[in-house]
XYZ file of C-alpha atoms in Angstrom:
599
model
C 75.325 146.296 100.309
C 72.693 143.855 99.100
C 72.327 140.360 97.707
C 72.022 139.733 93.966
C 70.845 136.397 92.551
C 72.029 135.610 89.011
C 71.299 132.655 86.786
C 74.008 130.848 84.871
C 74.295 127.609 82.983
C 75.936 124.734 84.752
C 76.868 121.339 83.399
C 74.676 119.655 80.753
C 72.749 122.966 80.251
C 71.246 123.002 83.791
C 70.535 126.513 85.077
C 71.650 127.366 88.599
C 71.088 130.466 90.699
C 74.199 132.029 92.287
C 74.202 134.490 95.183
C 76.578 137.472 95.362
C 77.080 140.217 97.919
C 76.970 143.451 95.889
C 77.901 146.981 96.960
C 76.525 150.175 95.438
C 78.845 153.184 95.020
C 78.916 156.490 93.161
C 81.359 157.137 90.301
C 81.304 160.292 88.220
C 77.789 161.055 89.402
C 76.414 157.632 88.509
C 75.507 154.668 90.654
C 77.700 151.637 90.053
C 77.604 148.143 91.453
C 80.553 145.894 92.286
C 80.631 142.331 93.561
C 82.143 142.139 97.038
C 81.791 138.351 97.531
C 80.528 135.314 95.593
C 78.623 133.242 98.130
C 77.906 130.278 95.812
C 74.929 128.375 94.550
C 71.656 129.304 96.146
C 70.475 125.731 96.653
C 73.740 124.744 98.367
C 73.724 127.835 100.583
C 70.235 127.167 101.845
C 71.438 124.594 104.381
C 73.994 126.948 105.865
C 72.739 130.469 105.481
C 69.350 132.146 106.056
C 69.303 134.265 102.906
C 66.179 136.170 103.927
C 67.735 137.305 107.185
C 71.012 138.119 105.462
C 69.079 140.148 102.860
C 67.359 142.111 105.600
C 70.653 142.584 107.342
C 72.367 143.987 104.304
C 69.400 146.280 103.545
C 69.203 147.440 107.171
C 65.429 146.848 107.313
C 64.998 146.783 111.131
C 64.916 150.552 111.469
C 67.661 152.968 112.463
C 71.232 151.972 111.860
C 70.786 148.324 112.799
C 68.608 145.267 112.266
C 67.363 142.620 114.615
C 69.019 139.292 113.868
C 68.478 136.464 116.352
C 67.472 139.098 118.914
C 70.746 140.992 118.534
C 70.951 144.416 116.904
C 73.731 144.550 114.279
C 74.753 146.997 111.583
C 75.050 146.074 107.895
C 78.664 147.289 107.743
C 79.571 144.713 110.412
C 78.910 141.892 107.911
C 82.261 140.833 106.507
C 84.219 137.831 105.236
C 86.643 136.950 108.051
C 88.381 133.976 106.345
C 88.799 132.605 102.834
C 90.816 129.399 102.514
C 91.636 127.098 99.584
C 89.514 123.972 99.785
C 89.443 122.288 96.366
C 92.756 120.305 96.522
C 92.025 119.048 100.033
C 88.457 118.138 99.035
C 89.781 115.896 96.256
C 92.533 114.429 98.440
C 89.952 113.504 101.116
C 87.641 111.906 98.537
C 90.429 109.763 96.971
C 91.889 108.895 100.365
C 88.570 107.333 101.342
C 87.814 105.822 97.919
C 91.150 104.007 97.834
C 90.494 102.593 101.305
C 93.470 104.292 102.907
C 91.439 105.802 105.726
C 89.811 102.484 106.654
C 93.100 100.571 106.361
C 95.066 102.917 108.596
C 92.182 103.066 111.069
C 92.276 99.286 111.303
C 96.061 99.095 111.727
C 96.725 102.059 114.026
C 94.846 102.471 117.273
C 94.593 105.946 118.740
C 97.175 106.679 121.485
C 96.805 108.833 124.562
C 98.875 111.589 123.020
C 97.030 111.602 119.688
C 94.617 114.497 119.228
C 93.311 112.979 115.965
C 93.178 109.592 114.261
C 96.396 108.498 112.558
C 94.731 108.311 109.137
C 93.548 111.939 109.480
C 97.079 113.068 110.429
C 98.561 111.032 107.563
C 96.129 112.697 105.131
C 97.367 116.103 106.245
C 100.968 115.122 105.400
C 100.006 113.528 102.077
C 97.709 116.329 100.961
C 100.341 118.906 101.818
C 102.918 117.079 99.671
C 100.338 116.821 96.908
C 99.209 120.435 96.899
C 102.105 122.498 98.341
C 105.131 120.284 99.137
C 107.112 121.409 102.142
C 108.748 120.086 105.307
C 106.939 119.277 108.541
C 108.145 122.702 109.774
C 106.780 124.498 106.716
C 103.469 122.666 106.846
C 102.211 125.242 109.375
C 102.298 127.938 106.653
C 100.140 125.784 104.472
C 97.546 125.458 107.255
C 97.159 129.241 107.141
C 96.208 129.285 103.430
C 94.215 126.025 103.060
C 91.248 124.645 104.888
C 92.403 121.296 106.361
C 90.170 119.348 108.726
C 89.769 115.902 110.213
C 86.809 113.600 109.616
C 84.839 115.377 112.354
C 85.260 118.775 110.693
C 87.794 120.148 113.176
C 90.102 122.547 111.396
C 93.836 122.087 111.641
C 95.518 125.364 112.555
C 99.249 126.099 112.977
C 100.733 126.144 116.467
C 103.319 128.936 116.283
C 105.855 129.371 119.060
C 105.904 132.585 121.067
C 108.681 134.755 119.647
C 110.158 135.647 123.083
C 110.333 131.984 124.137
C 111.636 130.944 120.752
C 114.645 133.274 120.917
C 115.566 131.999 124.358
C 115.233 128.275 123.428
C 117.946 125.915 122.162
C 116.275 125.839 118.736
C 115.489 129.464 117.938
C 115.030 128.782 114.209
C 112.143 126.413 114.873
C 108.933 128.471 114.663
C 106.388 125.737 115.288
C 105.427 124.337 118.719
C 107.174 121.063 119.466
C 103.905 119.297 120.289
C 102.642 119.849 116.748
C 105.873 118.765 115.137
C 105.914 115.657 117.330
C 102.450 114.802 116.089
C 103.688 114.798 112.493
C 106.830 112.817 113.383
C 104.709 110.289 115.261
C 102.513 109.933 112.210
C 105.587 109.250 110.004
C 106.672 106.524 112.379
C 103.177 104.961 112.416
C 103.003 104.960 108.626
C 106.371 103.307 108.193
C 105.615 100.657 110.799
C 102.608 99.508 108.804
C 103.924 100.246 105.304
C 103.829 96.636 104.101
C 100.262 96.036 105.343
C 99.011 99.345 103.875
C 100.578 98.625 100.462
C 99.091 95.125 100.419
C 95.618 96.342 101.358
C 95.893 99.123 98.745
C 96.853 96.565 96.090
C 93.753 94.472 96.872
C 91.551 97.588 96.720
C 93.019 98.650 93.376
C 92.748 95.144 91.978
C 89.065 94.948 92.833
C 88.106 98.519 91.911
C 89.964 98.700 88.611
C 90.367 95.039 87.520
C 94.161 95.379 87.344
C 96.043 93.384 84.759
C 98.403 91.767 87.245
C 100.484 89.765 84.794
C 102.491 92.815 83.712
C 104.743 94.457 86.273
C 106.707 97.616 85.427
C 109.767 98.470 87.468
C 112.379 101.196 87.405
C 114.746 103.014 89.745
C 115.654 106.570 90.524
C 117.811 108.278 93.098
C 117.206 111.149 95.525
C 119.898 112.945 97.463
C 120.429 114.353 100.890
C 121.444 117.804 102.068
C 124.389 117.247 104.389
C 125.741 113.832 105.253
C 122.466 111.902 105.432
C 122.029 108.680 107.404
C 125.122 106.516 106.894
C 123.075 103.271 107.055
C 121.415 103.859 103.717
C 122.970 107.070 102.368
C 125.871 106.516 100.001
C 127.523 108.058 96.963
C 126.564 106.337 93.748
C 125.354 107.003 90.199
C 123.318 110.208 90.651
C 120.421 110.824 88.315
C 120.044 114.281 89.904
C 123.507 115.526 88.863
C 124.613 115.612 92.508
C 127.429 113.003 92.600
C 128.961 114.555 95.691
C 125.789 114.243 97.745
C 124.971 110.966 99.458
C 121.758 109.446 98.112
C 119.304 106.560 98.290
C 117.761 104.602 95.458
C 113.993 104.350 95.174
C 112.469 101.497 93.164
C 108.888 101.943 91.982
C 106.632 99.018 91.036
C 103.602 99.710 88.848
C 100.782 97.376 87.799
C 98.478 98.648 85.092
C 99.793 102.170 85.657
C 99.056 102.081 89.399
C 101.962 102.306 91.873
C 101.486 99.346 94.232
C 104.806 99.387 96.067
C 108.149 101.102 96.371
C 111.489 100.039 97.765
C 114.321 102.069 99.280
C 117.884 100.847 98.678
C 121.396 102.025 99.583
C 122.625 104.794 97.329
C 125.567 102.826 95.865
C 123.599 99.728 94.886
C 123.727 98.786 91.228
C 120.370 98.917 89.510
C 120.430 95.257 88.526
C 121.096 94.155 92.127
C 117.706 95.418 93.241
C 115.722 93.098 90.966
C 115.890 89.831 92.967
C 114.420 91.384 96.148
C 111.674 93.061 94.189
C 110.702 89.751 92.515
C 110.699 88.023 95.882
C 108.471 90.728 97.362
C 105.968 90.476 94.489
C 105.528 86.776 95.049
C 105.635 86.732 98.853
C 103.600 89.824 99.743
C 101.332 90.276 96.764
C 100.947 86.642 95.735
C 101.877 87.364 92.119
C 102.946 84.038 90.648
C 104.022 84.367 87.069
C 104.431 87.943 85.819
C 106.023 89.540 82.804
C 108.679 91.815 84.186
C 109.111 94.956 82.109
C 112.362 96.794 82.843
C 114.857 99.178 81.316
C 118.344 98.357 80.074
C 119.911 98.988 83.492
C 118.131 95.868 84.761
C 119.501 93.625 82.002
C 122.161 91.279 83.279
C 122.638 87.617 82.488
C 122.096 86.842 86.217
C 118.742 88.637 86.269
C 117.527 87.004 83.112
C 118.587 83.616 84.469
C 116.789 84.377 87.740
C 113.608 85.342 85.876
C 113.674 82.137 83.859
C 114.430 79.922 86.868
C 111.401 81.367 88.686
C 109.219 80.839 85.633
C 108.783 84.607 85.100
C 108.580 86.353 81.776
C 110.333 89.542 80.798
C 110.440 92.358 78.291
C 113.628 94.355 78.437
C 115.408 96.964 76.383
C 118.942 96.251 75.200
C 121.703 98.825 75.523
C 122.726 99.808 71.997
C 126.388 100.499 72.622
C 127.399 97.812 75.124
C 127.051 94.918 72.783
C 128.098 94.410 69.208
C 125.273 91.894 68.993
C 122.712 94.697 69.264
C 124.331 96.552 66.353
C 124.120 93.329 64.304
C 120.408 93.078 65.070
C 119.860 96.677 63.913
C 121.828 96.055 60.715
C 119.790 92.922 59.993
C 116.482 94.851 60.202
C 115.937 95.346 56.478
C 112.179 94.768 56.421
C 109.325 94.274 56.099
C 108.344 96.716 58.854
C 105.047 96.570 60.789
C 103.512 99.974 61.617
C 102.426 100.467 65.242
C 99.305 102.455 66.210
C 100.082 106.112 66.933
C 99.320 107.785 70.233
C 96.906 110.646 70.763
C 99.716 113.252 70.851
C 101.265 111.957 67.605
C 97.929 111.962 65.832
C 97.365 115.627 66.696
C 100.438 116.621 64.726
C 100.127 117.699 61.069
C 102.760 115.163 59.992
C 102.219 112.391 62.516
C 105.476 110.570 63.412
C 105.359 106.828 62.899
C 106.750 103.881 64.849
C 107.594 100.675 63.008
C 108.793 97.302 64.239
C 110.110 94.041 62.905
C 111.263 90.833 64.481
C 114.790 89.663 63.562
C 116.517 86.390 63.999
C 118.056 85.900 67.453
C 121.417 84.369 68.260
C 119.893 82.406 71.171
C 117.230 79.741 71.010
C 113.878 80.812 72.482
C 114.863 84.482 72.582
C 112.879 86.894 70.455
C 114.352 90.196 69.345
C 112.424 93.201 67.973
C 114.031 96.166 66.301
C 111.940 99.327 66.604
C 112.229 102.465 64.435
C 110.662 105.680 65.719
C 110.412 108.808 63.552
C 110.125 110.939 66.683
C 113.190 109.427 68.236
C 115.059 109.709 64.959
C 114.361 113.470 64.707
C 115.441 114.060 68.331
C 118.642 111.963 68.156
C 119.645 113.436 64.801
C 119.232 116.960 66.134
C 121.243 116.156 69.266
C 123.982 114.530 67.212
C 124.205 117.536 64.907
C 124.588 119.873 67.865
C 127.255 117.698 69.403
C 129.198 117.415 66.181
C 129.139 121.161 65.697
C 130.490 121.795 69.207
C 133.261 119.259 68.772
C 134.093 120.510 65.273
C 134.613 124.069 66.706
C 137.067 122.636 69.253
C 138.964 120.646 66.655
C 139.219 123.653 64.280
C 140.583 125.732 67.133
C 143.169 123.060 67.851
C 144.052 122.858 64.173
C 144.670 126.647 63.991
C 146.906 126.513 67.036
C 149.057 123.801 65.408
C 149.209 125.617 62.057
C 150.290 128.798 63.888
C 153.120 126.880 65.555
C 151.777 127.466 69.091
C 151.500 123.728 69.649
C 154.181 121.365 68.331
C 154.936 118.538 70.702
C 153.062 115.361 69.664
C 152.296 114.381 73.231
C 150.678 117.810 73.890
C 148.730 117.585 70.657
C 147.474 114.190 71.708
C 146.413 115.595 75.074
C 144.651 118.512 73.372
C 142.841 116.066 71.045
C 141.081 114.727 74.130
C 138.475 117.364 73.408
C 136.868 114.478 71.562
C 135.714 113.213 74.919
C 133.400 116.218 75.170
C 129.940 115.886 73.612
C 130.689 112.264 72.640
C 133.068 113.543 69.954
C 134.835 110.172 69.665
C 131.611 108.716 68.266
C 131.778 111.039 65.266
C 135.376 112.143 64.528
C 138.798 110.721 64.130
C 142.091 112.668 63.808
C 145.632 112.258 62.486
C 148.961 114.075 62.955
C 151.487 113.365 60.222
C 154.515 115.341 59.065
C 153.520 118.308 61.262
C 149.997 118.451 59.824
C 146.895 117.974 61.955
C 143.665 116.835 60.349
C 140.290 115.522 61.600
C 137.576 113.675 59.749
C 134.336 111.771 60.245
C 135.221 108.450 61.764
C 134.704 105.727 59.112
C 133.435 103.123 61.646
C 132.032 104.969 64.685
C 130.165 107.667 62.776
C 128.497 105.128 60.451
C 127.430 103.118 63.537
C 125.962 106.221 65.213
C 123.906 106.964 62.140
C 122.581 103.435 62.102
C 121.555 103.693 65.791
C 119.544 106.857 65.314
C 115.836 106.371 65.814
C 116.179 102.669 66.646
C 116.102 100.564 69.814
C 115.983 96.850 70.495
C 113.546 94.902 72.660
C 114.213 91.379 73.917
C 111.714 88.877 75.327
C 110.992 85.143 75.588
C 107.206 85.380 75.497
C 106.184 83.084 72.655
C 102.657 84.482 72.160
C 103.529 88.184 72.240
C 103.115 90.075 68.923
C 105.679 92.596 67.777
C 103.185 95.473 68.139
C 102.261 94.404 71.695
C 105.939 94.153 72.655
C 106.442 97.788 71.537
C 103.308 98.945 73.327
C 104.308 97.338 76.570
C 107.857 98.612 76.437
C 106.607 102.118 75.655
C 104.514 101.932 78.832
C 107.810 101.741 80.713
C 108.225 105.427 79.823
C 105.139 105.969 81.975
C 107.276 104.796 84.909
C 109.974 107.329 84.017
C 107.315 110.043 83.838
C 106.013 108.804 87.163
C 109.446 109.363 88.669
C 109.498 112.891 87.260
C 106.204 113.533 89.058
C 107.366 111.756 92.231
C 110.503 113.903 92.364
C 109.453 117.303 91.058
C 105.680 117.548 91.336
C 105.526 115.807 94.718
C 108.949 117.308 95.635
C 110.524 114.254 97.225
C 113.957 115.840 97.070
C 116.147 116.960 98.715
C 115.773 115.140 102.046
C 116.866 116.673 105.341
C 116.007 113.797 107.719
C 118.959 112.231 109.547
C 117.703 108.716 110.451
C 116.989 105.870 108.023
C 113.436 105.303 109.313
C 112.453 108.942 108.917
C 114.002 109.017 105.403
C 111.923 106.006 104.395
C 108.803 107.499 105.966
C 109.401 110.773 104.110
C 109.641 108.857 100.824
C 106.520 106.854 101.721
C 104.478 110.045 102.223
C 105.690 111.227 98.795
C 104.691 107.849 97.308
C 101.186 108.112 98.758
C 100.843 111.662 97.457
C 101.962 110.354 94.069
C 99.297 107.650 94.286
C 96.620 110.348 94.650
C 98.270 112.225 91.799
C 97.985 109.165 89.583
C 94.383 108.626 90.630
C 93.487 112.167 89.521
C 95.279 111.682 86.164
C 93.510 108.377 85.491
C 90.067 109.836 86.267
C 90.715 112.848 84.064
C 91.897 110.603 81.232
C 88.862 108.321 81.619
C 86.628 111.431 81.332
C 88.592 112.626 78.225
C 89.700 115.817 79.965
C 92.940 117.176 78.524
C 94.499 118.312 81.824
C 97.354 117.040 83.919
C 96.787 116.356 87.584
C 99.018 119.307 88.409
C 96.947 121.632 86.274
C 93.732 120.241 87.819
C 94.969 120.885 91.343
C 95.715 124.505 90.452
C 92.238 124.961 88.952
C 90.663 123.410 92.032
C 92.061 126.183 94.173
C 89.168 128.296 92.872
C 86.976 126.352 95.309
C 87.317 128.144 98.643
C 85.733 128.051 102.049
C 84.560 131.470 103.191
C 83.593 132.339 106.772
C 81.184 135.292 107.019
C 80.747 137.209 110.275
C 77.152 138.477 110.601
C 78.071 141.127 113.122
C 76.421 139.510 116.153
C 79.119 136.966 116.918
C 77.652 134.421 114.498
C 79.904 132.936 111.834
C 78.355 131.380 108.739
C 80.499 129.126 106.580
C 79.950 128.637 102.841
C 81.785 127.103 99.910
C 82.344 129.209 96.773
C 80.948 128.095 93.494
C 83.493 126.085 91.423
C 84.611 127.573 88.154
C 83.390 125.810 85.026
C 86.629 123.829 84.665
C 86.751 123.028 88.398
C 83.202 121.688 88.196
C 84.183 119.482 85.228
C 87.128 118.128 87.228
C 84.936 117.366 90.218
C 82.433 115.474 88.064
C 85.283 113.412 86.573
C 86.554 112.525 90.035
C 83.031 111.727 91.292
C 82.587 114.503 93.849
C 79.159 115.968 94.394
C 79.082 117.305 97.925
C 81.388 120.293 98.402
C 80.841 121.010 102.078
C 83.390 119.953 104.688
C 82.269 117.870 107.685
C 80.456 119.890 110.330
C 82.146 119.891 113.756
C 80.067 119.370 116.869
C 81.122 122.754 118.186
C 81.266 125.726 115.819
C 84.809 126.949 115.159
C 86.405 123.855 116.718
C 90.082 123.504 115.735
C 93.037 121.208 116.255
C 96.562 122.398 116.934
């Protein structure tokens, strides 16, 4: 084996030298070379590895079968990589954790205890980074520690503490594979985080406000649900409207508050609480804890009740809300009155990339209430989607109705009451919105409903926004309401990417702490997305985290008991991501004692 130095272009055309361990072998009578290990950039390796000594070691230049290295004779075949662990995702998580002030805030709030083997903020980062990179339970976290390099601020590597198999089988909890002391460390961290949740969120808000000049007059709020496996804690777990399609599972509601696209707070409510009932406590919290006086509250149609709108007006708050199209005949009248002229809204990046870019148009229509402004919005993209969905639904219902019609014509169904019961197939696929039916003189017929079908066609592609902001333009109203979809996308990330669900914890506090860890991981996820967007990099945070796994920490045994640690060279895309996030130094902290670990 020998070292090979190659030159390659880095960012902005800069040339870098990269070091590889290469092995020579014979194939079909010819000498071939193959790369055994990429050691990384030569200038970065210089601080960690004596390349001249390693070169002599690989060439076996000290005579005989061995070389003299630090006064110990070793053989070249003893040089091997003894560990290679993913480092990129944890590197980014550590950087953002410190940049957003979370490490400093938790250090200030939580003093180290006698049983703590690391600072609370370091333990919290392990939980958050795990949920960001490879979501699992506190039990499964040990497996992640075997594949990723995770360390505290002093460079001490976290390693899993597995239970002895013989003792595990004899214990009361044979299925638990991790030592209780390590699990208790994670559970203690959950308790510490929850205890100081309000202070941490407030400090985070101040940091975000100062770092990114948040526009604090616009607050976006929405709710989602997450369910339990088993019974769940009875204090907060309850059966309610499930957004997960799990109506039989008890659940909790999670309310997310965003300012300028940044999640600044979240709230956990009982699973059977109505969406609109959560609004008053959220408004109170915004004023009391964050000092937000007058804000424009942007919410979806589930938040729209006369009581909430009255509350907002009494407190001097503004609002932008969507109106439910089918729950009020007034909304249909607004849509019918939108005859023009329409104002075209600016298209987004995704829309502009299409050959036939879909358009969004808006117009303000006369309101039935003084001071209330109503905007009717027409979206080509929404029109195409809703028309396609309606066509599919109509076809499915038509097949059912034709089948019923054939049964009646064949005489297999005669009783009017049974025919009426069979015609309930209109309840499937919203069939009652499109079709009507009649049974006269033994003949069954169905037809497009003269009122409902016409109304459905009028609804397609349109939605209605209501506000009382006097200086808000129609285009701005649409832009702000569209940003509410960012909250919905955030929930998709919070639940699927960060894997908040399902929840196995049995106590309310641990459930809330579990959700808080997911919320902090989501915060880092959003930070990555925003930095990529600012750098005009067309990657999601999830894609970026996958690419960053190409950055690994490799431990090389030199054959004399010495272990040298190096960081592999980032791929071109990984290097671009690191530049966007603002990371230059790739090396982990160096522990005082080589090979020092935490269990």
